[in-house]
XYZ file of C-alpha atoms in Angstrom:
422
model
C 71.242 29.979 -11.127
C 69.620 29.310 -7.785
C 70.726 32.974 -6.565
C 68.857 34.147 -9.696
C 65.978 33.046 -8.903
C 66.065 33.703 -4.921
C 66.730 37.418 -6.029
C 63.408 37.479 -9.059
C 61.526 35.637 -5.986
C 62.608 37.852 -3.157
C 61.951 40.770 -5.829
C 58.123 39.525 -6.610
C 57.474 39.672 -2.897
C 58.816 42.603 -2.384
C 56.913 43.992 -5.073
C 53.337 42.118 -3.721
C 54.019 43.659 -0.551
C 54.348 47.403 -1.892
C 51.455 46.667 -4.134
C 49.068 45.838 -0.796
C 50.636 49.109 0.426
C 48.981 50.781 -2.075
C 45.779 49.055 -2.463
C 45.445 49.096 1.204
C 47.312 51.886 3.095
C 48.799 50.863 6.248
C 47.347 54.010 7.898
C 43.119 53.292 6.458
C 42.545 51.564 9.531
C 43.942 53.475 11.747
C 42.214 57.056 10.185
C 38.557 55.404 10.201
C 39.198 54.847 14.036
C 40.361 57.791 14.944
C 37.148 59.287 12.698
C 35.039 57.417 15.250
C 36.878 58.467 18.164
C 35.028 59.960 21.282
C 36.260 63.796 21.642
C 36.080 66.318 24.391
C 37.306 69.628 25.085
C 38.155 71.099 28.808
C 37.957 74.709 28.954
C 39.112 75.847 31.432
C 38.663 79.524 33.048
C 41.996 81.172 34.000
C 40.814 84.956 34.680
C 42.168 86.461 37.700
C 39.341 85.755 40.320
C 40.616 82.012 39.971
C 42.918 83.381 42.069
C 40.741 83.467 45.582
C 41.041 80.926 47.737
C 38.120 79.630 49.301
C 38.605 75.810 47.674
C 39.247 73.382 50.602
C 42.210 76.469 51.260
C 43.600 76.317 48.294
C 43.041 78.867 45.265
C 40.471 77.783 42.668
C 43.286 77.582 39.960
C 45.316 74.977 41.956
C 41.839 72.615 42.519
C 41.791 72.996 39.098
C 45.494 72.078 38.396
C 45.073 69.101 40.635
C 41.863 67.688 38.748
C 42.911 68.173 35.521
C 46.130 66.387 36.153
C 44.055 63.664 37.843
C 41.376 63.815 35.008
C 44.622 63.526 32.289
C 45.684 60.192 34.297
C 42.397 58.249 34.176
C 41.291 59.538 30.541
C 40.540 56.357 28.663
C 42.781 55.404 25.897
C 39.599 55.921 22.971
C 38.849 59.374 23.980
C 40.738 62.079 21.936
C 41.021 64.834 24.300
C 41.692 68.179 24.245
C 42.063 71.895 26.666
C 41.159 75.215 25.675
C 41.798 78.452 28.035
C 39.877 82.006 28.556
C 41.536 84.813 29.726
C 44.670 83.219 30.253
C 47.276 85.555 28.629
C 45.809 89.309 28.436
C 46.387 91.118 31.864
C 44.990 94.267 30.772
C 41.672 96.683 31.093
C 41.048 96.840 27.138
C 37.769 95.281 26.690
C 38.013 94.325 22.906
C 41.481 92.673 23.238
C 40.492 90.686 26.578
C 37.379 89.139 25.148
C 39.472 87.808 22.327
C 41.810 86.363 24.728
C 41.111 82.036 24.390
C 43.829 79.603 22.891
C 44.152 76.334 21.917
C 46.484 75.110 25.042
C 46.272 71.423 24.375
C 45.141 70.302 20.795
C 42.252 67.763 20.822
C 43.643 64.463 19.998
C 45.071 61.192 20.737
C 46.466 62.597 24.613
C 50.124 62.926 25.646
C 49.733 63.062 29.333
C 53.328 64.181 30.239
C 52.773 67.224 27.268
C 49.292 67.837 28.987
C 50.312 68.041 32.430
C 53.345 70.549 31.772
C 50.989 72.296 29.719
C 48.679 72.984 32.497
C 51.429 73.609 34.925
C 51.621 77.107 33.215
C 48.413 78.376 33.761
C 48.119 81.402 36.053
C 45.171 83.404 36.752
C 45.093 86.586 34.215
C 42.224 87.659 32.912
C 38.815 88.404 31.598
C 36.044 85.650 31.226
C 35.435 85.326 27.546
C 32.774 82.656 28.064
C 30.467 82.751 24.654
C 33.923 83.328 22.340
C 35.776 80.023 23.842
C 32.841 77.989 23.182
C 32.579 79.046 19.567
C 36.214 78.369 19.271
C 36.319 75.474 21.526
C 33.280 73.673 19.108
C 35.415 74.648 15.963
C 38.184 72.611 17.780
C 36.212 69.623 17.475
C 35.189 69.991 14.407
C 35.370 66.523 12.101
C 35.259 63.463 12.635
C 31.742 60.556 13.211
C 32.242 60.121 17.044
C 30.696 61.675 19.909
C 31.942 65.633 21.101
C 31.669 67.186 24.207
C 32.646 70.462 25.725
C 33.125 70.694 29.773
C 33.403 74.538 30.824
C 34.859 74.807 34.520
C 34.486 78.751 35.203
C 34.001 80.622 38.485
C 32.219 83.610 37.284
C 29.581 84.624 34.379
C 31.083 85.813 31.108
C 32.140 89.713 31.272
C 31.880 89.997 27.285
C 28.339 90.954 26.575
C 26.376 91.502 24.171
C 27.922 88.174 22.990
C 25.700 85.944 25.422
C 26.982 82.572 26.067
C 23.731 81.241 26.005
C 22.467 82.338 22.908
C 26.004 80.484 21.734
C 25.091 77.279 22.927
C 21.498 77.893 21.703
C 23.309 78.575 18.043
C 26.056 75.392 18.717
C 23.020 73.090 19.567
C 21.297 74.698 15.971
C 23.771 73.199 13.805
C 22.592 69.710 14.414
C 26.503 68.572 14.966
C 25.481 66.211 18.148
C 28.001 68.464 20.414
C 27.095 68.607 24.016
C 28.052 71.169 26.630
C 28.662 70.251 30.451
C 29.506 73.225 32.951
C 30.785 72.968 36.583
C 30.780 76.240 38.501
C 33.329 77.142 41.358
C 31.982 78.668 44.065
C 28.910 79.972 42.383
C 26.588 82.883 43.110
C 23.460 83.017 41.403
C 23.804 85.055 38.196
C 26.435 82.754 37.249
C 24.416 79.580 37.909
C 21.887 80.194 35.881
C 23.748 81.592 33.007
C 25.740 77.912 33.245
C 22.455 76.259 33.486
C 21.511 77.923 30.578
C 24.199 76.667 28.566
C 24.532 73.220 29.608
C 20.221 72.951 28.862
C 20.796 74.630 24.966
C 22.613 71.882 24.110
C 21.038 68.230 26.358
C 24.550 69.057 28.770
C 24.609 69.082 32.919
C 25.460 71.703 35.426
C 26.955 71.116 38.776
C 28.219 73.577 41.300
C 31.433 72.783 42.772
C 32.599 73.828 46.102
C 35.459 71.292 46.688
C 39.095 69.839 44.892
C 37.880 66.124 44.984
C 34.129 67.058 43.870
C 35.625 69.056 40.914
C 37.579 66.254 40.166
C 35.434 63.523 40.206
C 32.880 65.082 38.102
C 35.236 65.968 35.206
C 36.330 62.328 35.432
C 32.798 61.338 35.352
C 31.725 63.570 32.185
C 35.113 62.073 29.793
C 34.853 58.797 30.548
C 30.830 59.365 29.721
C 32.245 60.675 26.114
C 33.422 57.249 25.546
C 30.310 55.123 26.332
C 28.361 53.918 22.843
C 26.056 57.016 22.096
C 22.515 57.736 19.566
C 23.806 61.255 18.334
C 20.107 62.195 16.898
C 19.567 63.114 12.988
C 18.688 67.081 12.363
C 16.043 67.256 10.509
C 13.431 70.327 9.303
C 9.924 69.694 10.117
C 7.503 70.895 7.406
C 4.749 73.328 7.972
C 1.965 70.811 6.590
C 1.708 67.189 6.004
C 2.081 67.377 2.361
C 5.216 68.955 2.881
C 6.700 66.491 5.884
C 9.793 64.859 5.628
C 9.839 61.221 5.608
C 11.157 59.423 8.235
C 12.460 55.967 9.672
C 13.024 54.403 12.762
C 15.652 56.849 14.770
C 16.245 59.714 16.466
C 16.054 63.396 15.333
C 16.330 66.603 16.260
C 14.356 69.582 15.323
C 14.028 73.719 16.675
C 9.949 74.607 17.442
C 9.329 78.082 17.542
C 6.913 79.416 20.386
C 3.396 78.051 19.157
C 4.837 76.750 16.353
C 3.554 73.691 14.941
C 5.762 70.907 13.038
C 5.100 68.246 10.708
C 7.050 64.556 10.082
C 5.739 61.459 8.065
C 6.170 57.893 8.765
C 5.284 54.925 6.653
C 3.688 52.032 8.762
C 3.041 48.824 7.082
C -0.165 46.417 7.839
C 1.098 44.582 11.215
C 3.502 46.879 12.494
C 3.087 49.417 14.874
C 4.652 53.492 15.602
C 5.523 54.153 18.601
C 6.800 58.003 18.697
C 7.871 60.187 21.496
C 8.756 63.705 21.427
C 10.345 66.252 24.038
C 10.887 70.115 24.000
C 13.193 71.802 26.088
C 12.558 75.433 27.417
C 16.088 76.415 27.028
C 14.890 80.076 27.931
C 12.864 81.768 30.644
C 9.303 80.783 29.669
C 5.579 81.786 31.094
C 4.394 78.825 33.560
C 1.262 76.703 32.082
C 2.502 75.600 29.046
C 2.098 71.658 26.688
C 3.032 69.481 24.235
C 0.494 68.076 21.841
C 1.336 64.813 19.659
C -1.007 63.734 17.061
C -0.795 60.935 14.491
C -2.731 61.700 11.640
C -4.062 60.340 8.257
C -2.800 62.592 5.191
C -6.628 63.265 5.044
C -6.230 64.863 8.056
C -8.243 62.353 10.306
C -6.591 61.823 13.694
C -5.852 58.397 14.409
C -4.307 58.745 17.839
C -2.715 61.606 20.226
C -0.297 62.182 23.090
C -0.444 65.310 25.505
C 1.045 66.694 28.269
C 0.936 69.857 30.485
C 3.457 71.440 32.817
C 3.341 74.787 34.996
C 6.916 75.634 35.200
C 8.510 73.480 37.499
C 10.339 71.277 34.618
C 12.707 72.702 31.925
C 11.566 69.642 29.647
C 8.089 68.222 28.771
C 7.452 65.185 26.477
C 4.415 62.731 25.019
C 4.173 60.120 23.334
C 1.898 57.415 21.541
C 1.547 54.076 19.686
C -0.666 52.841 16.876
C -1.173 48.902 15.694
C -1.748 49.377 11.761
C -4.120 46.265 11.446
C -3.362 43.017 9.337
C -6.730 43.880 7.277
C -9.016 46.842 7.020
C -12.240 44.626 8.404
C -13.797 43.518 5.656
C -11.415 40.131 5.613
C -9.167 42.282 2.782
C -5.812 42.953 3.409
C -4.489 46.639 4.083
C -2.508 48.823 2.306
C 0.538 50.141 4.165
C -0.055 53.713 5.123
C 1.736 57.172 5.782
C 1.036 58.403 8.861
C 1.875 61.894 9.472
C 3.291 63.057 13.175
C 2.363 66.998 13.967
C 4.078 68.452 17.008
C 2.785 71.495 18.189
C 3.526 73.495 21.750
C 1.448 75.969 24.369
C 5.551 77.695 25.250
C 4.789 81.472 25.379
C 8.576 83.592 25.812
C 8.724 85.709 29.051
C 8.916 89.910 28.655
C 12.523 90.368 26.434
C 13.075 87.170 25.751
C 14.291 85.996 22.067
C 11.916 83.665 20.445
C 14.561 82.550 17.776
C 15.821 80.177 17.372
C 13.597 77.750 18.118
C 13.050 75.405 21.070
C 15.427 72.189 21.059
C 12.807 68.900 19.940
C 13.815 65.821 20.047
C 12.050 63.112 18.463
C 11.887 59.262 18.545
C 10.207 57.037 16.254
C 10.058 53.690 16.242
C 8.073 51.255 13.348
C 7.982 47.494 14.586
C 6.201 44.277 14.519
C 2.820 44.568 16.271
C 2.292 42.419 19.111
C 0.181 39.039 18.737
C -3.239 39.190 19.677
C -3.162 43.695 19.370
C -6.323 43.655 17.389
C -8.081 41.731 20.274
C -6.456 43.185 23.421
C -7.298 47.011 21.267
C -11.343 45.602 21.611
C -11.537 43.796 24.482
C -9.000 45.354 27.052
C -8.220 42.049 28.803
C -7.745 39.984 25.416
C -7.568 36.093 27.243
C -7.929 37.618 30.814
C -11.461 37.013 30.416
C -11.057 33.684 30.845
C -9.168 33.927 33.465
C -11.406 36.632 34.807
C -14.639 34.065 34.417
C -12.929 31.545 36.039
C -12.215 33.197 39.061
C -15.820 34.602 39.370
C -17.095 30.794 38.956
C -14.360 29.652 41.503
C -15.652 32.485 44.145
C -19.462 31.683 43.571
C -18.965 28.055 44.184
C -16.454 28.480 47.542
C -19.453 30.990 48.759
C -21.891 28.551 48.221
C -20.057 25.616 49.819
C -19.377 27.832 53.062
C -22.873 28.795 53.502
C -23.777 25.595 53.448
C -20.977 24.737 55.760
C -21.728 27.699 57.821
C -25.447 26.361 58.193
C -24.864 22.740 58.781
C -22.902 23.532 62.015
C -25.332 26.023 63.039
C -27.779 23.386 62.901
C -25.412 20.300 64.650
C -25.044 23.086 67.292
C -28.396 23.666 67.866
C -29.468 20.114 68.314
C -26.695 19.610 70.785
């Protein structure tokens, strides 16, 4: 009897525990991390002028080989990493067939260093340098997933698979609104390549760095992973309207927009009576622009009355220019009646004119930041008096000032006089 009912007891646990099985897979956990994981992809350029050697007297390949293995060592644990090749396995002179020539070599996820490293041990110096078709395949690698997603391009020369420029890839990458960011270090580089690299890092909010030695190469690869892990905004995409009306509404946050040349855009934000927007915007020339150009902010009533503005001018020396500005909605509207909260609409508009041949679309990366908080005590009176309580202090001081003046002239005087008599 007691063996009966060990076994219906042992049975009804048994049975509890498959039931939380089901309710609550053992693997849910697990899969919602890994859906917030940090990922980055190394691709990596294995075309056959990776085989000079001009890297501390090594050839570029083997610098390479040696960070990458060091990289693989010091990758944190969180980061799901993964390596991509171009122009590591077609030898030949066909032009079609080496510009297709990228593959998958390591698959992004959670990282097998000993699988890594002999995977990397392969690589020799082949090919062509299919720069704009591994980055659309490399950003389809890290497709999925909530967490941050970077791409780091190491190449040593500019892509030789025209009309398919790299640039206008990362232009199209950074388009999509996906929050992916592309860093690019270049070996050795001459001047056409730098500023094709530039270009593509600056599409998409990334770095470039030239490279010139093993340890450089591989402390800056080290530096741009373990930067994939830190706690990151990854901005909303949103569509700017073409008139207030129209304007999308929007919350505290950050977003990220395209502005055509002269183009103007429209956002709305709802501000209650004692809080205050503060809004910031910035637009990248990711192209070859005319110098003299700005960025005009204006908050607006949806009557069209301008409340308050931010400018700012550059003349060619910076690839970025932003504004920004801040309005207190007041408690009341004056008359000792409470105020109504109201929308406030943001319009963005630029002075960027394209340089001869240059594409105009798509439109310039903006990125915008609003913020809608509690106004600061005492706002209303520090907006009409500039110094708020400082004149107090300010009065005080002047009374303080007149008073020491007076007592040392009469000072000054009295020995004069002592003096005089002596």
């Amino acid at each position: 009897m007691i063996r009966k009912q060990r076994s219906v007891a042992g049975l009804g646990v048994l049975l509890a525990v498959l039931a939380a099985g089901l309710v609550f897979p053992a693997g849910a956990v697990a899969d919602e991390t890994a859906a917030d994981a940090p990922k980055v992809n190394l691709v990596i350029d294995v075309s056959g002028s990776m085989r000079a050697r001009d890297i501390d007297g090594r050839s570029r390949m083997a610098a390479a080989k040696q960070a990458f293995n060091e990289v693989l060592d010091a990758t944190p644990e969180e980061v799901r990493l993964g390596i991509r090749t171009l122009g590591a396995d077609y030898p030949g002179d066909d032009r079609e067939t080496g510009c297709k020539d990228t593959a998958q070599l390591y698959p992004v996820g959670p990282l097998d260093r000993t699988e890594a490293k002999a995977a990397v041990a392969t690589l020799a110096p082949t090919g062509w340098t299919p720069i704009g078709p591994a980055l659309l395949k490399a950003a389809g690698d890290l497709d999925g997933g909530t967490g941050s997603k970077r791409i780091v391009l190491i190449s040593d020369g500019e892509d030789t698979c025209a009309p398919l420029d790299p640039c206008e890839v990362a232009r199209e990458i950074a388009a999509k609104g996906i929050g992916l960011t592309i860093d690019t270090l270049g070996l050795v580089p001459n001047t056409k390549m730098r500023q094709q690299l530039s270009c593509i890092a600056e599409a998409t909010g990334g770095t470039y760095t030239s490279v010139e030695h093993a340890d450089e190469l591989t402390e800056k690869v080290n530096q741009l992973v373990e930067r994939a892990a830190d706690p990151v905004v990854t901005p909303v995409a949103v569509e700017g309207a073409a008139r207030c009306a129209e304007a999308p509404a929007l919350e505290s946050g950050l977003y990220t927009d395209r502005e055509e040349f002269g183009q103007e855009r429209w956002y709305r934000v709802d501000v209650a009576p004692g809080q205050e927007l503060r809004a910031s915007v910035s637009v990248a020339a990711d192209r070859a622009v005319r110098p003299d150009y700005g960025v005009l902010l204006r908050a607006v009533t949806v009557h069209g009355r301008e409340i308050v503005r931010g400018e700012a001018a550059g003349n060619g020396r910076t690839d970025m220019i932003s504004t920004g500005l801040r309005y207190p909605k007041p408690e009341s509207d004056g008359d000792g009646e409470e105020a109504e909260a109201e929308a406030v609409c943001l319009r963005v508009t630029n002075s960027f004119s394209a340089a001869s041949g240059v594409k105009t679309t798509p439109g310039m990366p903006l990125e915008l930041t609003v913020d809608v908080v509690d106004a600061p005590s005492q706002a209303a009176d520090v907006a009409s008096f500039g110094l708020g309580r400082g004149w107090w202090l300010l009065g005080v001081l002047v009374l303080t000032g007149f008073l020491a003046g007076m007592v040392w002239g009469w000072l000054s005087r009295w020995r004069v006089a002592v003096w005089r008599t002596n």
